[in-house]
CSV table of C-alpha atoms in Angstrom, one decimal:
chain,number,residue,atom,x,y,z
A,1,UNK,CA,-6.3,20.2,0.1
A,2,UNK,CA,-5.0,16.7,0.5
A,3,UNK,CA,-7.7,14.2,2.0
A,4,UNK,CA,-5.0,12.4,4.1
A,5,UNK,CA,-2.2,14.6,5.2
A,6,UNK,CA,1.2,13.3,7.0
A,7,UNK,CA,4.0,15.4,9.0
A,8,UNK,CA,6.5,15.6,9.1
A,9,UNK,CA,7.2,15.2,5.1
A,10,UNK,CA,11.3,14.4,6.0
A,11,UNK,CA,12.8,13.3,8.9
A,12,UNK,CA,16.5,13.0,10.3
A,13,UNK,CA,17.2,11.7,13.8
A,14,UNK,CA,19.4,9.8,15.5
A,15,UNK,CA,19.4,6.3,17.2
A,16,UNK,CA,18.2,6.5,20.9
A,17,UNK,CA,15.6,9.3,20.1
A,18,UNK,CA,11.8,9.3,20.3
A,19,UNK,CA,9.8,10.1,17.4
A,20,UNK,CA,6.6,11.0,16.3
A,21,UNK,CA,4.9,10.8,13.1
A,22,UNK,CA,1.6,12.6,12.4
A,23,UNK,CA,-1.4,11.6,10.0
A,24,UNK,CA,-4.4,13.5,9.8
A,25,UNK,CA,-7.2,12.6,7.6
A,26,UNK,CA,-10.8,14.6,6.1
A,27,UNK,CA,-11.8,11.5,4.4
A,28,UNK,CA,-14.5,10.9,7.7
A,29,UNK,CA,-13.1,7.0,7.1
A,30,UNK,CA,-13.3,5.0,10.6
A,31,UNK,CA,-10.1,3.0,9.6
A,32,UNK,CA,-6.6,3.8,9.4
A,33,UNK,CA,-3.0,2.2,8.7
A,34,UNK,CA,0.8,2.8,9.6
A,35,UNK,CA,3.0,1.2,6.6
A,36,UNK,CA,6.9,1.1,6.0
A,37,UNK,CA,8.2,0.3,2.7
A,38,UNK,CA,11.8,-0.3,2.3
A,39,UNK,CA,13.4,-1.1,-1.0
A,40,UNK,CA,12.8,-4.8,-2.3
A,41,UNK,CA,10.2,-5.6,0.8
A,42,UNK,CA,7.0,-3.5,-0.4
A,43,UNK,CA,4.8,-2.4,1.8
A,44,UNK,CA,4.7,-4.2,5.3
A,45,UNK,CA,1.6,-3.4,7.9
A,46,UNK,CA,2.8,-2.0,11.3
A,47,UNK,CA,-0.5,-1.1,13.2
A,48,UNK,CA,-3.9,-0.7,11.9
A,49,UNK,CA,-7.0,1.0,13.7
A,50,UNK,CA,-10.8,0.6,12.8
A,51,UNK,CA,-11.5,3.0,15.1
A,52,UNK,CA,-10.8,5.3,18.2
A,53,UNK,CA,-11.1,2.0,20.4
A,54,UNK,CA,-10.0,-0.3,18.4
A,55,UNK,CA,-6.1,-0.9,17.5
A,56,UNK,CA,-4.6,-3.7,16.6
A,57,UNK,CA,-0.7,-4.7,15.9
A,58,UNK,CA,0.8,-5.5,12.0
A,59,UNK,CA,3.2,-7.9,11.2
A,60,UNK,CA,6.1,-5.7,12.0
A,61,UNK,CA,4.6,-3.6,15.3
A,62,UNK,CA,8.0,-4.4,17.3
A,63,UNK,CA,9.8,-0.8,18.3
A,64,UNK,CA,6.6,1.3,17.4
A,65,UNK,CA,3.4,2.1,19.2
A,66,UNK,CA,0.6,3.9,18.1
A,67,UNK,CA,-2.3,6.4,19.6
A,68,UNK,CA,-5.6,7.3,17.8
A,69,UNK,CA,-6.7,10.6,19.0
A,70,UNK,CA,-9.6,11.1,17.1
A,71,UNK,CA,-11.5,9.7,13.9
A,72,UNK,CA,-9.3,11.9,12.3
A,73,UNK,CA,-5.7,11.4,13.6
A,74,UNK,CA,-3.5,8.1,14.1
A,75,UNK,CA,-0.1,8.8,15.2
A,76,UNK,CA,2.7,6.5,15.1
A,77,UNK,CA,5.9,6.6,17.5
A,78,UNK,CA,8.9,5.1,17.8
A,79,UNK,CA,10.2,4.8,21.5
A,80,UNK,CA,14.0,4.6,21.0
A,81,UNK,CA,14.6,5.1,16.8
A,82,UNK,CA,17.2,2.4,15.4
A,83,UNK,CA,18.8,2.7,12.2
A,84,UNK,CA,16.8,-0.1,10.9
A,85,UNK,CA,13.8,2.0,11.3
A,86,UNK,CA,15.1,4.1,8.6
A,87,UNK,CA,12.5,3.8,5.7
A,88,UNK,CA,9.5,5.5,4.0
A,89,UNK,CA,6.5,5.9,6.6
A,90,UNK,CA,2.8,6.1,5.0
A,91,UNK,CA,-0.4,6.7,6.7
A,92,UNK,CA,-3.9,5.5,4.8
A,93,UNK,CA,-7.3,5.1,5.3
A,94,UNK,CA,-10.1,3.0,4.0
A,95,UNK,CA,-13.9,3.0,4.9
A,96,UNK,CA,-15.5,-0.5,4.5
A,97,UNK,CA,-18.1,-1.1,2.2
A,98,UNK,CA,-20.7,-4.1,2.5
A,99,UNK,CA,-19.9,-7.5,4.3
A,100,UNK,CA,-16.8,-8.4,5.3
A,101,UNK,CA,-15.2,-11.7,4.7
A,102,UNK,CA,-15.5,-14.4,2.7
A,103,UNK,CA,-15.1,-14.4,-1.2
A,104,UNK,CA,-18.6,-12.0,-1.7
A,105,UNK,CA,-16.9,-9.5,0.7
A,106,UNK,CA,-16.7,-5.7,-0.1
A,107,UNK,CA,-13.9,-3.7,0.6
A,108,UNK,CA,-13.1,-0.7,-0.1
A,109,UNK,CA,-9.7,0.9,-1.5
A,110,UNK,CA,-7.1,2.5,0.8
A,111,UNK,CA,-6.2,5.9,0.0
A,112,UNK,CA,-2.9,6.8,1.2
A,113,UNK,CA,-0.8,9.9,2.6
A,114,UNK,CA,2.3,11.1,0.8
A,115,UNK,CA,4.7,9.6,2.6
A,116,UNK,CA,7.6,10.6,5.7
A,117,UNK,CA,10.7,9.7,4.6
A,118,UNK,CA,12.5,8.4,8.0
A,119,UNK,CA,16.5,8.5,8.6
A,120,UNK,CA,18.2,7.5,11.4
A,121,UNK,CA,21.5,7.7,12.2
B,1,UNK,CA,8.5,-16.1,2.4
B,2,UNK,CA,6.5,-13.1,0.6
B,3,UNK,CA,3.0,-14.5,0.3
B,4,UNK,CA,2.4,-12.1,-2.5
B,5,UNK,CA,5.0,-12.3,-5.1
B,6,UNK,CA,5.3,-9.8,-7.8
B,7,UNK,CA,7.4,-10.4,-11.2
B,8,UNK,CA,9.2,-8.8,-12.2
B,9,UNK,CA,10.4,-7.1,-10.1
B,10,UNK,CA,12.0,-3.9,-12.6
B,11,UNK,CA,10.7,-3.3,-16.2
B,12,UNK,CA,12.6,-1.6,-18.6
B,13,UNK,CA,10.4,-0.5,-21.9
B,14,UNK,CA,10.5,1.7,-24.8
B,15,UNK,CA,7.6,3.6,-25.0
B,16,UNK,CA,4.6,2.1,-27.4
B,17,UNK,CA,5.9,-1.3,-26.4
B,18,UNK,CA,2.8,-3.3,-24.3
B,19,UNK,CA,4.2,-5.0,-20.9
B,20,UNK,CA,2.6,-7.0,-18.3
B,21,UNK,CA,3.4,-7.0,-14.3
B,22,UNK,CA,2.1,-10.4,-12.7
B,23,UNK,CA,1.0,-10.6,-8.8
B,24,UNK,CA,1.0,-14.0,-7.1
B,25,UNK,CA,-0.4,-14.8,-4.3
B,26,UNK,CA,0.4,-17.9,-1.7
B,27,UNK,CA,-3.1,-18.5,-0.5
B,28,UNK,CA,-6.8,-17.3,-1.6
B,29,UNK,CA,-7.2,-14.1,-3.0
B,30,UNK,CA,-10.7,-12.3,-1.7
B,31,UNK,CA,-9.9,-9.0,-3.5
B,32,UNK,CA,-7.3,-8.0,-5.6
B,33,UNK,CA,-5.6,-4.0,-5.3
B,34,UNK,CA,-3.6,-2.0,-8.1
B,35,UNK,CA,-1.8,0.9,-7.1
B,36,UNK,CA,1.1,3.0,-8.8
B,37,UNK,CA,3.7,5.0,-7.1
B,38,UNK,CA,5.6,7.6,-8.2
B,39,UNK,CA,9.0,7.8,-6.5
B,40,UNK,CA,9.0,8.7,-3.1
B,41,UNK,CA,5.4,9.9,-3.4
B,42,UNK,CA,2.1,8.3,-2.1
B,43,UNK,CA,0.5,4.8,-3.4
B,44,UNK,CA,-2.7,5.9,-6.1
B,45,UNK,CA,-5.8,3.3,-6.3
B,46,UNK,CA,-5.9,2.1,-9.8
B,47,UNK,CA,-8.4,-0.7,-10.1
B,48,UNK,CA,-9.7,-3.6,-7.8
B,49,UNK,CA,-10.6,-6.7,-8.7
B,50,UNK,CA,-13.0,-9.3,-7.0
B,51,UNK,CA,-14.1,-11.8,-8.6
B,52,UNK,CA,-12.6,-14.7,-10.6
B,53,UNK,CA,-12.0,-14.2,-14.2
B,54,UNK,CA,-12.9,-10.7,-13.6
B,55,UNK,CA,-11.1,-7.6,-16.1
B,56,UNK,CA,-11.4,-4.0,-15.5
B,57,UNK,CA,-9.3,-1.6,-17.6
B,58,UNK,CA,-9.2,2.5,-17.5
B,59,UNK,CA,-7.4,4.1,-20.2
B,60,UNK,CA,-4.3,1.9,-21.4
B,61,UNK,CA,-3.9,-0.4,-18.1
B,62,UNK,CA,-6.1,-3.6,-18.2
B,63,UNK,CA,-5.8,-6.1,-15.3
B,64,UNK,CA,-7.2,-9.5,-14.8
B,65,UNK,CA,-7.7,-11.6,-12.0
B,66,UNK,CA,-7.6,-15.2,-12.2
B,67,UNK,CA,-9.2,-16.9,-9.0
B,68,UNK,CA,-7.7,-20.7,-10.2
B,69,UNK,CA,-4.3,-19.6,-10.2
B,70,UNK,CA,-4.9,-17.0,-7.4
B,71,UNK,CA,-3.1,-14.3,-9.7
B,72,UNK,CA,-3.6,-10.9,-11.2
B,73,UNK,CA,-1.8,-9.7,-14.0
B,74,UNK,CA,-1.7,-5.6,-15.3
B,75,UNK,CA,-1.4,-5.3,-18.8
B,76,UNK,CA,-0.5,-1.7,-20.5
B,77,UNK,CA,-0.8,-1.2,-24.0
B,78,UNK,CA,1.3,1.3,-25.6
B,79,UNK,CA,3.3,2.3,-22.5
B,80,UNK,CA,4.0,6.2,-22.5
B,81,UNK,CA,6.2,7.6,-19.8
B,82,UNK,CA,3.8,8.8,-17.9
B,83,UNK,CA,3.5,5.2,-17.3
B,84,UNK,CA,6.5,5.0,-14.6
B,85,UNK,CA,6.7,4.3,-11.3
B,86,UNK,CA,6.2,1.5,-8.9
B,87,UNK,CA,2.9,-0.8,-9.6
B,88,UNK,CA,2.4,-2.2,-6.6
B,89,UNK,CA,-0.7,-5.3,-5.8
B,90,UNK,CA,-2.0,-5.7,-2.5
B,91,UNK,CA,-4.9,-8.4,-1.3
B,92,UNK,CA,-7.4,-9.1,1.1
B,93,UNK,CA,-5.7,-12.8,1.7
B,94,UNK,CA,-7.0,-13.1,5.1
B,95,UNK,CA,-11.0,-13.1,4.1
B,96,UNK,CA,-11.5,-11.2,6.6
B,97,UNK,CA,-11.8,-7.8,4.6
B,98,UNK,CA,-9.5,-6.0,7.8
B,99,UNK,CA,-6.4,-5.6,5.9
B,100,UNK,CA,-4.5,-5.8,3.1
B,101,UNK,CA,-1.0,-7.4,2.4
B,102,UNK,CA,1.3,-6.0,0.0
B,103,UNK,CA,3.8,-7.2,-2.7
B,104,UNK,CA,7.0,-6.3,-3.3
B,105,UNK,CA,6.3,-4.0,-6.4
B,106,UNK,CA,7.6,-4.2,-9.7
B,107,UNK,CA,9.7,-0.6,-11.1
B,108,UNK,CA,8.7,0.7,-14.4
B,109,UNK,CA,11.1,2.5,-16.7
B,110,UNK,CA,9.9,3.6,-20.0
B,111,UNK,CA,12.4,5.2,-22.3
B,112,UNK,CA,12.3,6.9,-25.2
């Protein structure tokens, strides 16, 4: 079984509605990330959570929220979809090692979810 | 402007050729990702890469960081097609080991 799971896998919808994407992780890793790639931009950070309490915004958070339910789940929304939110979704996790900051810092990889692929119309 | 830059940004190879992918970065580098990704799939962790001057390779794929020039390069030798997909770099540029920012990625085609 995959260690970080997302649902749905594909995705059509049209402007206006609300949306849901799921990720659920077995990992035990406290922190988790929303990404969007779009062609030409890379990845781009949308909202990132170390853990149930703590949440913080991305460079791009504007038109999404996010909810973490448990260690294990971190769900991202989309209020009112707009075709510009059409892109490729993915979910991952990371679990820091050692000290943080600073050019001695540990930090551990992120392992990533297979992807939602987004349309809106 | 993209404060990681990756060039190029599409690769076109036959297969046993060697290519490099570079990854630039506008400010100081505190650790240095590889991933690959096959189209429309998930990103997979290839190597990371802390320190300056530092090389770590696994099978063909070598990469390099260097902390001066606040750059990594990925080198494959004898590129097979199992070799393509996106290589994307992503770095801890905020020092702050939180987050990590991501380049644009650089597409690999290797033909036969």
């Amino acid at each position: 079984d995959a260690d970080v799971t997302q649902t749905p896998r594909n995705r059509i919808t049209k402007t206006g509605k609300r949306i849901m994407l799921e990720c659920s992780q077995t990992k035990g890793h406290d922190r988790m990330y929303w990404y969007r790639q779009d062609p030409g931009l890379g990845l781009r950070l949308i909202y990132y959570s170390f853990d149930v309490k703590d949440i913080n915004k991305g460079e791009i958070s504007d038109g999404y929220s996010v909810s973490r339910q448990a260690q294990a789940k971190f769900s991202l929304s989309l209020e009112s979809a707009i075709p510009n939110q059409t892109a490729l979704y993915f979910c991952a996790t990371s679990d820091l090692g050692g000290t943080s900051g600073g050019p001695q810092s540990s930090y551990n990889e992120q392992f990533f979810g297979p992807g939602t692929r987004l349309t809106v119309l | 402007s993209q404060e990681l830059e990756q060039s190029p940004q599409s690769l076109i190879v036959q297969e046993g050729k060697n290519l490099t992918i570079n990854c630039t970065s506008s400010k100081t580098l505190y650790g240095l990702y590889w991933y690959k990704q096959k189209y429309g799939e998930g990103l997979i962790f290839l190597m990371m890469l802390q320190k300056g001057g530092e090389e770590k390779s696994h099978e063909k794929i070598t990469a390099k960081l260097d902390e001066k020039k606040q750059q990594s390069s990925l080198h494959i030798t004898a590129s097979q097609p199992s070799h393509a997909g996106i290589y994307l770099c992503g770095a801890d540029i905020s020092g702050t080991a939180s987050k990590l920012t991501f380049g644009t990625g650089t597409r690999l085609q290797v033909t036969l």
